[in-house]
Amino acid sequence: MNHLKHVAIIMDGNGRWGLKFKNSRNAGHKAGLNTVEKIIKETIKNKIKFLTLFAFSTENWKRPKKEINYLFTLLENFLINRIEELHNKNIKLKILGSKKFSSKLNSLLKLAEKKTSKNTKLQINLALNYGSKSELINAFKKMKKNKTYINEKNLNKNLQTKNIPDPDLLIRTGNTKRLSNFLLWQLAYSEIFFEKKLWPSFNEIDYKKIIKEFKTIKRNFGKI
Ligand code: FPP
């Protein structure tokens, strides 16, 4: 049976769900946050050590300002209201991506990372303003500047995901089959599950089913 240490999720479908059920894309993001909470709980129950959530890509800046502002306000409120609880549950929060937000959000994020940095039960990596191609380019630039020998190990050390094992499992909800510039290097050998449900409709039962199926897969890593 496969050990499951790291789950990565592309939480797709908030906008469509919101339009379909509440006539508003933003309502879909709000509902999506409830799913985030359910999935965190189930991740802890399953003793999974790392959960990486794609919350905002470098390409998402192309969305209308109103939607971007709503998403960031949602995140600010989440941090203000829930960080104490996450901390008490021994959860560590780490941000992947560059923190180029309002000074309020930047400092909330920094504070949350600092406060939870020593926690050990679960590490949640929140990919925010994250893009895999720019992560890779920055890593190569650093290696060139420091005259670092280029190999797999050294590249891993220069990525934002250093010290984080590669995802064993990637789940993308929303009935779309693409990677959208998410962890392109780190997902090289991950098992990928594309889920038809939109993120706000996804729940712990769907998640448990995927985990169960993942555990039965024969993972070869190139061998036979
Ligand atoms: C993709 O759905 C989802 C996002 C760009 C945002 C994800 C945010 C959340 C789940 C809620 C906030 C999370 C935190 C941690 C505060 P989409 O909008 O691209 O959906 P669509 O494909 O239907 O348009």
mmCIF file of N, CA and C in Angstrom, residues 30 94 141 148 180:
data_model
loop_
_atom_site.group_PDB
_atom_site.id
_atom_site.type_symbol
_atom_site.label_atom_id
_atom_site.label_comp_id
_atom_site.label_asym_id
_atom_site.label_seq_id
_atom_site.Cartn_x
_atom_site.Cartn_y
_atom_site.Cartn_z
ATOM 1 N N LYS A 30 -16.431 31.962 -1.845
ATOM 2 C CA LYS A 30 -16.784 31.850 -0.419
ATOM 3 C C LYS A 30 -17.103 30.388 -0.078
ATOM 4 N N LYS A 94 2.733 27.682 5.150
ATOM 5 C CA LYS A 94 3.840 28.230 4.348
ATOM 6 C C LYS A 94 3.277 28.771 3.034
ATOM 7 N N LYS A 141 18.399 31.091 -12.037
ATOM 8 C CA LYS A 141 19.136 32.365 -11.900
ATOM 9 C C LYS A 141 19.996 32.356 -10.643
ATOM 10 N N THR A 148 26.433 27.466 -8.794
ATOM 11 C CA THR A 148 26.055 26.143 -8.282
ATOM 12 C C THR A 148 26.029 25.145 -9.434
ATOM 13 N N SER A 180 -1.977 23.887 -15.453
ATOM 14 C CA SER A 180 -2.056 25.336 -15.214
ATOM 15 C C SER A 180 -0.836 25.913 -14.492
#
